[in-house]
Amino acid sequence: MTFTPPGSVGSTRSRLLAQLTSAQVLGAAALLAVFAAAPLFISGYHLFQLTQLVIYAVALLGLNLLTGYAGQVSLGHGAFYALGAYTTSIAMSHLGLPYWATPIFTGGVCFIAGYLFGKPAARLEGLYLALATFALAIAMPQFLKLDSLAKWTGGSTGVPVFKPSSPLAGVSDDQWLYFFTLIVAVALFAAAWNVVRGRTGRALLAMRDHPIAAAAMGVDVAATKAATFGISATLTGVAGGLGAILAGYISPDSFQIFLSIQLLVGGVIGGIASIFGTIFGAGFIQLVPNFANKLSDAAPWAIYGVLLIVCMMVMPAGVAGLARSARARILRARAARVARLAAAAQRPAA
Amino acid sequence: MQAFLHQLLSGLANGAIYAAMALALVMIFKATHHVNFAQGELAMFSTYVSYTLIESGVPYWAAFAITLGFSFLTGVLLERLVMRRVQHAPALTAVIVYIGLLVALNGLAGWVFSHTLKVFPSPFSSDSWYATTYLSAHELGTIAVTLLVLGAVFSFFRFTRLGLAMRAAAENPQSSRLLGIRVGAMLALGWGMAATLGAVAGMMAAPIVFLEPNMMSGVLLYAFAAALLGGIDNPWGAPVGGFLVGVLENVAGAYLVGSHLKLALALLIIVIVLIFRPSGLFGRTVVVRV
């Protein structure tokens, strides 16, 4: 199977919509309306948190595509998030790129980096890939701290990142950044949805569940894995870039192994093979630390850890999986009721 | 030359710590085909236990022994209560549970013992007669303790019936069960021993890296590199890989990449081994029948 890059998949609207049920369209529209209207009701720190939530959702989208759909375990997605953050910062302050163009530039750089890492890594089986990406995540801060790169990265002290100002009167800078993030996120979600629902998505699932059968059906397993790695790094990297703009400051210590683990937690809680589960997962990793921090600085991690273990045992498909099985149960109950009524209606006639 | 010799020998001391950790990883891998990502945090937690004991006035070697016992029990309990449930789960599930354990232990340690750096005592005082310019007393002691422990572990597996039963259970669970070996109990025992080995490594590493919840992340990375280099299914390969990686780290850190890229060096070793020789130096090449 030839691989189709995300931009060109489903370039026609009708094809995108044809694959959605009306309930899904309504649900997505309602969700989008809620997100679009949110700045009317919240501001300040809460708006900051909501922006970060959207950014995490995009980052999780990248992780889910790779780990959930393609079955490639990554424990190092924080490294791609960091790469995106630094690429964006360098593009703005050294290459003079305007902020609105950075997602495209960052996405391109991260695609190449992800593809190059994925090319050899895709040959590794699940466990070994987990090991390699884990090592990448632990080593990443050391690369960022290198003295020879300090001109661009700011070394271990980090660098400030410019915050864009709003071009519209009546829209504050924070609100503008939120809308900008939301627009990028919606575009990326639509692209990911197309990748997953199209030929490529079916190739990914086939590859995950039975690589040999997938190869026999004509899927070029190695090339598809490497390209998925690239797309995944693109999504997470763009999220990292947006995160850098939002934070206004980046330093190597923000990108420790625990960032990767936080992303893993979000993916697992939301449902690792789910597109819309990412929003719930992002909400979880954005909000839970706020509450748990009141207990102790380290409490969120203790809670994350226990939740990861419990989640894998009780609901391995995450919240999205719970929703899916609840929906299946309702549909089954409805079908049973219809069948009962039909049987009751037929009886007197017979 | 003298400086080089110093780097080489203190590399052996670091290597001893990696060797113990790598052997712990290999033991669990042999029995379950899982990589224990939480091995480092288990060792860290054990080290905190021994620190608490020493602080409350228990003599060092008594605290050492109590900690080993505690670690053994923790390992057994974790296997019985948690890990048993994911033994036959897909790789992703297992990896996530191990990461969960890592994060939980790390968070718990930060919560209970706080994140401030603590100075952990070494039982080998720096003015001992065996301290030389090439090897400090603690480095020499670390090598000695590790060799002693490794020797004990290998003799256990080689010369005792229980060791034989454990090897059998890891090699071929079905046949072992038919012969009356309690495979589940052997697994739990293996976890206990791996946690004990990790505790030794943790207590030897703590005087060098200082005691804090993240102290073992670098050590664990090197232990991964060591286990892979030696061949992750070969118990003899693990110590060899450990000492090799320790020396490589020190020499390359001093003369090639500088101390700022030491972790990247571990990443490099891991990636190179995985790509060019996934079975390591002494491992068995696994042929999967499709």
XYZ file of C-alpha atoms in Angstrom:
640
model
C 0.000 0.000 0.000
C 1.303 3.414 -0.839
C 1.381 5.823 1.974
C -0.606 9.032 1.691
C 0.545 12.050 3.683
C -2.037 13.547 6.015
C -2.520 16.787 4.128
C -3.888 15.210 1.004
C -6.157 12.614 2.589
C -9.832 13.521 2.391
C -9.146 16.863 0.838
C -12.778 17.015 -0.183
C -15.258 17.800 2.543
C -17.814 15.339 1.315
C -15.422 12.444 1.757
C -14.691 13.454 5.311
C -18.338 13.820 6.188
C -19.417 10.680 4.357
C -17.557 8.567 6.870
C -19.135 10.145 9.901
C -22.522 9.184 11.266
C -24.915 12.032 11.927
C -24.525 11.500 15.682
C -20.759 11.871 15.370
C -21.127 15.059 13.327
C -23.527 16.494 15.909
C -21.252 15.470 18.771
C -18.175 16.976 17.172
C -20.067 20.182 16.321
C -21.387 20.493 19.871
C -17.923 19.918 21.303
C -16.440 22.493 18.966
C -19.177 24.984 19.907
C -18.395 24.496 23.593
C -14.684 25.038 22.993
C -15.290 28.058 20.742
C -17.657 29.713 23.218
C -15.520 28.974 26.283
C -13.577 32.287 26.268
C -16.885 34.100 26.788
C -17.162 32.517 30.208
C -13.648 32.015 31.443
C -10.533 34.135 31.404
C -7.144 34.567 33.005
C -5.595 31.460 34.467
C -8.578 29.283 33.549
C -8.270 30.266 29.899
C -4.562 29.466 30.083
C -5.442 26.040 31.406
C -8.015 25.470 28.683
C -5.458 26.440 26.028
C -2.983 24.003 27.552
C -5.710 21.344 27.541
C -6.237 21.782 23.790
C -2.465 21.599 23.282
C -2.203 18.384 25.296
C -5.070 16.927 23.270
C -3.080 17.497 20.066
C 0.031 15.976 21.658
C -1.991 12.957 22.763
C -3.386 12.653 19.256
C 0.161 12.069 18.031
C 0.840 9.496 20.732
C -2.453 7.673 20.154
C -1.914 7.462 16.412
C 1.429 5.764 16.955
C 0.804 3.707 20.064
C -2.923 3.042 19.877
C -3.494 2.659 16.162
C -0.127 1.503 14.858
C 0.740 -0.453 18.008
C 4.187 1.124 18.376
C 4.798 1.707 22.070
C 6.398 5.096 22.633
C 7.532 6.148 26.084
C 9.404 9.117 24.658
C 6.880 11.437 23.097
C 7.966 14.193 25.440
C 11.149 14.313 23.344
C 9.135 15.231 20.236
C 7.123 17.740 22.250
C 10.433 19.296 23.323
C 11.740 19.261 19.760
C 8.616 21.095 18.604
C 8.930 23.648 21.386
C 12.556 24.424 20.601
C 12.004 24.421 16.830
C 9.216 26.948 17.226
C 11.320 29.128 19.491
C 14.283 29.060 17.087
C 12.063 29.653 14.045
C 10.606 32.771 15.644
C 13.693 34.322 17.182
C 16.432 33.276 14.724
C 14.679 32.678 11.408
C 12.218 35.524 11.802
C 9.176 33.397 11.092
C 5.831 34.877 12.197
C 4.095 32.845 14.918
C 1.202 31.804 12.661
C 3.590 30.085 10.271
C 5.458 28.170 12.984
C 3.087 25.162 13.166
C 3.805 24.401 9.499
C 7.571 24.815 9.883
C 7.668 22.930 13.197
C 5.473 20.205 11.791
C 7.851 19.744 8.866
C 10.951 19.570 11.057
C 9.300 17.159 13.472
C 8.069 14.969 10.620
C 11.623 14.584 9.360
C 12.971 13.922 12.859
C 10.212 11.418 13.633
C 10.677 9.679 10.301
C 14.430 9.407 10.780
C 14.023 8.043 14.316
C 11.183 5.791 13.234
C 13.025 4.323 10.258
C 15.374 2.159 12.348
C 13.095 2.077 15.403
C 10.235 0.585 13.409
C 12.237 -2.597 13.094
C 12.120 -3.039 16.851
C 9.442 -5.147 18.474
C 7.079 -3.563 21.001
C 9.175 -3.991 24.104
C 12.461 -2.904 22.548
C 10.882 0.135 20.965
C 9.558 1.074 24.408
C 13.110 0.771 25.728
C 14.630 2.877 22.953
C 12.042 5.642 23.276
C 12.384 5.576 27.075
C 16.127 6.112 26.648
C 15.451 8.935 24.186
C 13.194 10.677 26.698
C 15.755 10.404 29.509
C 18.611 11.639 27.309
C 16.665 14.514 25.701
C 17.331 17.190 28.385
C 21.069 16.560 28.008
C 20.910 17.381 24.299
C 18.999 20.568 25.060
C 21.542 21.615 27.667
C 24.541 21.237 25.312
C 26.856 24.230 25.385
C 27.478 24.017 21.643
C 23.760 24.547 20.972
C 23.320 27.203 23.651
C 23.265 29.951 21.025
C 19.885 28.654 19.873
C 18.579 26.745 22.880
C 19.740 29.001 25.694
C 21.520 26.056 27.350
C 20.305 24.932 30.736
C 18.725 28.296 31.569
C 16.345 28.134 28.600
C 14.933 30.877 26.375
C 11.901 33.175 26.415
C 9.362 32.736 23.602
C 7.465 35.677 22.117
C 3.746 35.828 22.757
C 1.707 36.977 19.747
C -0.562 39.981 20.146
C -4.141 39.943 18.990
C -4.856 41.456 15.557
C -8.542 41.947 16.399
C -9.954 44.697 18.553
C -12.084 43.327 21.356
C -10.159 40.053 21.476
C -7.471 39.946 24.144
C -4.030 38.450 23.473
C -4.850 35.428 25.601
C -8.138 34.882 23.809
C -6.435 35.245 20.436
C -3.810 32.663 21.344
C -6.588 30.337 22.479
C -8.462 30.689 19.180
C -5.268 30.265 17.190
C -4.502 27.074 19.128
C -8.052 25.858 18.639
C -7.936 26.403 14.866
C -4.656 24.497 14.558
C -6.044 21.742 16.779
C -9.260 21.390 14.743
C -7.257 21.140 11.522
C -4.993 18.487 13.008
C -7.892 16.509 14.483
C -9.619 16.516 11.091
C -6.406 15.359 9.428
C -5.869 12.610 11.999
C -9.472 11.511 11.656
C -8.938 11.113 7.932
C -5.720 9.190 8.378
C -7.396 6.803 10.777
C -10.624 6.299 8.828
C -9.004 5.961 5.418
C -6.787 3.417 3.701
C -3.847 4.332 5.877
C -5.831 3.812 9.074
C -6.910 0.365 7.993
C -3.310 -0.422 7.082
C -2.209 0.723 10.560
C -4.761 -1.428 12.374
C -3.938 -4.438 10.193
C -0.254 -3.893 10.895
C -0.866 -3.641 14.628
C -3.041 -6.735 14.870
C -1.251 -8.986 12.421
C 1.857 -7.622 10.719
C 2.368 -10.689 8.555
C -1.188 -10.678 7.246
C -0.880 -6.933 6.631
C 2.306 -7.463 4.633
C 0.594 -10.209 2.674
C -2.216 -7.780 1.827
C 0.327 -5.429 0.308
C 1.029 -3.065 3.231
C 4.653 -1.953 3.204
C 5.050 -2.461 6.935
C 8.451 -0.803 7.410
C 7.592 2.284 5.344
C 4.174 2.690 6.935
C 5.626 2.409 10.451
C 8.306 4.996 9.738
C 5.762 7.366 8.165
C 3.404 6.902 11.122
C 6.285 7.785 13.395
C 6.754 10.926 11.320
C 3.078 11.948 11.463
C 2.934 11.197 15.162
C 6.021 13.324 15.817
C 4.486 16.092 13.689
C 1.315 16.226 15.782
C 3.122 16.079 19.118
C 5.785 18.511 17.904
C 3.254 21.098 16.746
C 1.616 20.761 20.145
C 4.995 21.369 21.760
C 5.454 24.506 19.674
C 2.072 25.848 20.693
C 2.884 24.953 24.275
C 6.113 26.959 24.070
C 4.229 30.021 22.769
C 1.643 29.634 25.522
C 4.209 29.220 28.297
C 6.322 32.100 26.985
C 9.445 30.384 28.271
C 11.111 27.014 27.708
C 13.970 25.256 29.457
C 15.336 21.694 29.358
C 13.897 20.929 32.776
C 10.338 21.245 31.428
C 10.993 18.247 29.188
C 12.097 15.506 31.564
C 11.029 11.875 31.208
C 7.969 12.721 33.304
C 6.495 14.763 30.471
C 6.544 11.634 28.329
C 4.956 9.667 31.131
C 2.314 12.347 31.609
C 1.421 12.021 27.929
C 1.262 8.259 28.320
C -1.104 8.670 31.271
C -3.353 10.975 29.237
C -3.401 8.543 26.345
C -4.217 5.568 28.532
C -6.895 7.297 30.600
C -8.639 8.740 27.537
C -8.283 5.537 25.549
C -5.072 4.839 23.701
C -6.768 3.888 20.413
C -9.228 6.751 20.282
C -9.356 10.184 18.679
C -11.877 11.891 20.919
C -10.593 10.149 24.032
C -7.577 12.455 23.740
C -9.713 15.406 24.841
C -10.692 13.599 28.020
C -7.118 12.417 28.572
C -5.850 15.969 28.114
C -8.418 17.243 30.604
C -7.237 14.625 33.049
C -3.531 15.465 32.892
C -4.308 19.189 32.920
C -6.685 19.209 35.863
C -5.715 16.353 38.179
C -2.328 17.825 39.152
C -4.149 20.989 40.249
C -6.138 19.077 42.809
C -3.480 16.572 43.779
C -0.871 19.287 44.275
C -2.797 20.391 47.322
C -1.825 17.127 49.013
C 1.850 17.225 48.090
C 4.130 18.091 45.175
C 4.754 14.447 44.518
C 1.132 13.351 45.025
C 0.072 13.683 41.364
C 2.760 11.201 40.396
C 1.777 8.676 43.033
C -1.833 9.022 41.841
C -0.841 8.801 38.159
C 1.115 5.637 38.803
C -1.629 3.861 40.707
C -4.196 4.988 38.118
C -2.083 3.660 35.242
C -1.959 0.232 36.853
C -5.633 0.180 37.866
C -6.724 1.544 34.480
C -4.874 -1.175 32.577
C -6.593 -3.811 34.696
C -10.095 -2.374 34.890
C -10.621 -0.359 31.717
C -7.792 -1.044 29.254
C -9.587 0.931 26.498
C -9.813 4.055 28.658
C -12.760 6.402 28.997
C -13.410 6.217 25.253
C -13.698 2.450 25.617
C -16.164 2.822 28.498
C -18.250 5.215 26.417
C -18.119 2.840 23.478
C -19.282 -0.152 25.507
C -22.010 1.907 27.196
C -23.243 2.980 23.763
C -23.181 -0.622 22.542
C -25.173 -1.662 25.612
C -27.808 1.035 25.011
C -28.089 0.081 21.359
C -28.436 -3.574 22.291
C -31.137 -2.780 24.851
C -32.975 -0.672 22.295
C -32.767 -3.410 19.681
C -34.074 -5.925 22.197
C -36.993 -3.651 23.081
C -37.857 -3.158 19.402
C -37.720 -6.909 18.849
C -40.001 -7.480 21.868
C -42.518 -4.893 20.633
C -42.447 -6.340 17.145
C -43.057 -9.814 18.520
C -45.931 -8.522 20.676
C -47.450 -6.715 17.694
C -47.277 -9.836 15.562
C -48.844 -12.197 18.051
C -52.535 -11.063 17.906
C -52.388 -11.012 14.122
C -51.232 -14.622 13.920
C 48.398 7.207 31.606
C 47.701 7.475 35.301
C 44.560 9.469 34.610
C 43.455 6.923 32.044
C 44.004 4.072 34.495
C 41.968 5.956 37.059
C 39.097 6.423 34.608
C 39.282 2.768 33.664
C 39.175 1.495 37.231
C 36.489 3.812 38.518
C 34.561 2.778 35.409
C 34.716 -0.741 36.774
C 33.184 0.500 40.022
C 30.268 2.104 38.183
C 30.108 -1.012 36.053
C 29.633 -3.129 39.164
C 26.464 -1.194 39.988
C 25.211 -1.540 36.408
C 26.067 -5.219 36.478
C 23.876 -5.850 39.526
C 20.977 -3.874 38.030
C 21.401 -5.541 34.648
C 21.347 -8.978 36.228
C 18.113 -8.054 38.015
C 16.606 -6.976 34.680
C 17.763 -10.165 32.977
C 16.316 -12.348 35.761
C 12.883 -10.839 35.296
C 13.182 -10.878 31.522
C 14.092 -14.568 31.485
C 11.085 -15.477 33.585
C 8.431 -13.144 32.128
C 9.790 -11.716 28.851
C 9.088 -8.281 30.257
C 11.549 -5.473 30.865
C 11.122 -4.153 34.378
C 11.071 -0.385 33.919
C 10.442 -0.001 37.645
C 13.680 -1.756 38.647
C 15.440 1.545 39.284
C 12.668 3.025 41.403
C 12.421 -0.184 43.434
C 16.129 0.142 44.190
C 15.678 3.823 45.060
C 12.845 3.018 47.458
C 14.916 0.333 49.157
C 17.767 2.794 49.546
C 15.422 5.227 51.294
C 14.417 2.458 53.673
C 18.033 1.781 54.567
C 18.661 5.535 54.922
C 15.765 5.799 57.371
C 17.147 2.866 59.360
C 20.681 4.283 59.461
C 19.354 7.704 60.485
C 17.482 6.135 63.374
C 20.716 4.601 64.701
C 20.843 1.110 63.190
C 24.451 0.139 62.311
C 25.191 0.201 58.560
C 25.504 -3.527 57.902
C 22.436 -4.343 60.001
C 20.463 -1.764 58.029
C 21.909 -3.277 54.857
C 20.637 -6.736 55.801
C 17.204 -5.491 56.895
C 16.875 -3.568 53.634
C 17.681 -6.668 51.617
C 14.948 -8.545 53.476
C 12.490 -5.704 52.973
C 13.289 -5.518 49.248
C 12.858 -9.246 48.857
C 9.407 -9.127 50.454
C 8.407 -6.080 48.389
C 9.445 -7.864 45.206
C 7.503 -10.993 46.111
C 4.400 -9.002 47.060
C 4.488 -6.893 43.893
C 4.681 -9.997 41.747
C 1.890 -11.715 43.652
C -0.478 -8.739 43.790
C 0.175 -6.746 40.640
C 2.487 -8.211 38.049
C 0.886 -11.655 37.973
C -2.186 -10.125 36.367
C -0.327 -8.790 33.345
C 1.906 -11.801 32.810
C 0.173 -12.833 29.601
C -0.996 -9.370 28.571
C 0.157 -7.742 25.314
C 3.438 -5.824 25.395
C 1.729 -2.422 25.547
C -0.347 -3.321 28.609
C 2.636 -4.782 30.421
C 4.859 -1.806 29.611
C 2.219 0.624 30.867
C 1.803 -1.278 34.130
C 5.577 -1.255 34.693
C 5.665 2.466 33.959
C 2.758 2.875 36.374
C 4.787 1.127 39.051
C 7.785 3.348 38.278
C 5.744 6.525 38.605
C 3.895 5.331 41.700
C 7.111 4.453 43.544
C 8.764 7.696 42.457
C 5.780 9.763 43.574
C 5.466 7.856 46.823
C 9.147 8.390 47.625
C 8.844 12.101 46.879
C 5.732 12.276 49.022
C 7.098 10.365 52.006
C 10.802 11.253 51.929
C 10.704 14.648 50.092
C 12.761 15.655 47.059
C 15.718 17.190 48.885
C 19.107 15.631 48.158
C 20.419 13.498 51.003
C 23.963 12.360 51.645
C 24.036 8.598 51.941
C 26.884 7.110 53.996
C 29.379 4.673 52.564
C 30.446 1.756 54.772
C 33.963 2.042 53.357
C 35.559 5.069 54.998
C 37.766 7.073 52.670
C 40.907 6.712 54.846
C 40.864 2.901 54.815
C 44.136 1.105 54.100
C 42.770 -0.268 50.804
C 42.029 3.170 49.356
C 44.475 4.023 46.545
C 44.949 6.875 44.117
C 43.333 4.786 41.410
C 40.326 3.522 43.312
C 38.671 5.156 46.303
C 37.645 2.931 49.198
C 33.992 3.158 48.209
C 34.721 2.213 44.601
C 36.776 -0.783 45.657
C 34.114 -1.740 48.198
C 31.393 -1.474 45.557
C 33.266 -3.819 43.258
C 33.868 -6.280 46.086
C 30.275 -6.240 47.346
C 28.900 -6.642 43.840
C 31.226 -9.510 42.977
C 30.266 -11.192 46.257
C 26.559 -10.798 45.535
C 26.894 -11.900 41.919
C 28.884 -14.924 43.063
C 26.174 -15.789 45.569
C 23.429 -15.459 42.949
C 25.250 -17.586 40.398
C 26.092 -20.294 42.957
C 22.451 -20.294 44.030
C 21.285 -20.909 40.487
C 24.064 -23.401 39.740
C 24.299 -25.499 42.879
C 20.942 -25.550 44.676
C 17.787 -27.499 43.841
C 15.713 -24.347 44.252
C 17.935 -22.489 41.810
C 17.576 -25.320 39.316
C 13.800 -25.257 39.757
C 13.752 -21.502 39.157
C 15.785 -21.852 35.994
C 13.500 -24.627 34.805
C 10.379 -22.569 35.534
C 11.763 -19.664 33.506
C 12.953 -21.855 30.646
C 9.886 -24.030 30.208
C 6.914 -23.315 32.502
C 4.680 -26.082 31.123
C 7.117 -28.931 31.580
C 8.200 -27.575 34.952
C 4.612 -27.565 36.124
C 4.251 -31.190 35.017
C 7.315 -32.029 37.094
C 5.704 -30.532 40.168
C 7.538 -27.213 40.263
C 5.352 -24.384 41.516
C 6.012 -22.007 38.646
C 4.060 -19.128 40.208
C 6.068 -19.328 43.424
C 9.299 -19.425 41.419
C 8.265 -16.252 39.600
C 7.570 -14.472 42.868
C 10.911 -15.672 44.217
C 12.629 -14.349 41.091
C 11.022 -10.948 41.597
C 12.133 -10.940 45.211
C 15.717 -11.722 44.237
C 15.703 -9.096 41.486
C 14.465 -6.471 43.949
C 17.202 -7.522 46.406
C 19.894 -7.194 43.745
C 18.505 -3.775 42.868
C 18.672 -2.766 46.537
C 22.374 -3.646 46.654
C 22.948 -1.546 43.541
C 20.928 1.322 45.021
C 22.842 1.366 48.306
C 26.161 1.250 46.465
C 25.114 3.990 44.027
C 23.604 6.355 46.622
C 26.925 7.625 48.105
C 27.988 8.578 44.542
C 24.808 10.072 43.033
C 23.202 11.315 46.311
C 19.870 10.050 47.560
C 16.786 11.512 45.865
C 13.726 10.032 44.129
C 15.219 10.310 40.628
C 18.646 8.997 41.563
C 18.347 5.743 39.630
C 17.110 6.994 36.256
C 20.614 7.311 34.836
C 21.731 4.059 36.448
C 18.691 2.273 35.032
C 19.466 3.568 31.553
C 23.000 2.224 31.792
C 21.685 -1.049 33.166
C 19.399 -1.320 30.122
C 22.390 -0.692 27.900
C 24.408 -3.279 29.846
C 21.683 -5.927 29.743
C 21.169 -5.424 26.005
C 24.899 -5.392 25.291
C 25.400 -8.640 27.198
C 22.312 -10.195 25.664
C 19.095 -9.673 27.584
C 18.403 -13.394 27.957
C 21.875 -14.303 29.156
C 22.578 -13.998 32.920
C 26.335 -14.251 32.311
C 26.173 -11.510 29.717
C 24.611 -9.009 32.121
C 27.635 -8.521 34.441
C 30.029 -8.502 31.484
C 27.829 -5.903 29.777
C 27.660 -3.959 33.042
C 31.423 -3.711 33.492
C 31.914 -2.954 29.777
C 29.335 -0.170 29.813
C 30.767 1.259 33.045
C 34.258 1.492 31.580
C 32.929 2.785 28.260
C 30.915 5.467 30.046
C 33.882 6.696 32.044
C 36.480 6.591 29.301
C 34.216 8.090 26.644
C 32.938 10.636 29.145
C 36.502 11.728 29.884
C 37.976 11.674 26.395
C 35.235 11.676 23.766
C 31.821 13.158 24.481
C 32.360 14.974 27.761
C 30.331 14.498 30.906
C 27.364 16.443 29.511
C 26.377 13.723 27.099
C 26.798 10.651 29.277
C 23.115 9.722 29.117
C 23.094 10.193 25.374
C 25.936 7.682 25.272
C 23.667 5.118 26.946
C 20.969 5.904 24.380
C 23.541 5.414 21.629
C 24.646 2.029 22.995
C 21.015 0.915 23.307
C 20.098 1.987 19.780
C 23.241 0.537 18.200
C 22.841 -2.816 19.932
C 19.133 -2.994 19.102
C 19.682 -2.233 15.446
C 22.857 -4.133 14.656
C 22.878 -6.970 17.139
C 19.553 -7.279 18.977
C 20.689 -10.462 20.716
C 23.660 -8.674 22.268
C 27.181 -10.067 22.556
C 26.250 -13.328 24.236
C 22.499 -13.640 23.718
C 20.644 -16.240 21.756
C 19.157 -15.115 18.464
C 15.454 -15.701 18.773
C 13.769 -17.234 15.772
C 10.033 -16.738 15.741
C 7.928 -19.243 13.898
C 5.067 -17.568 12.051
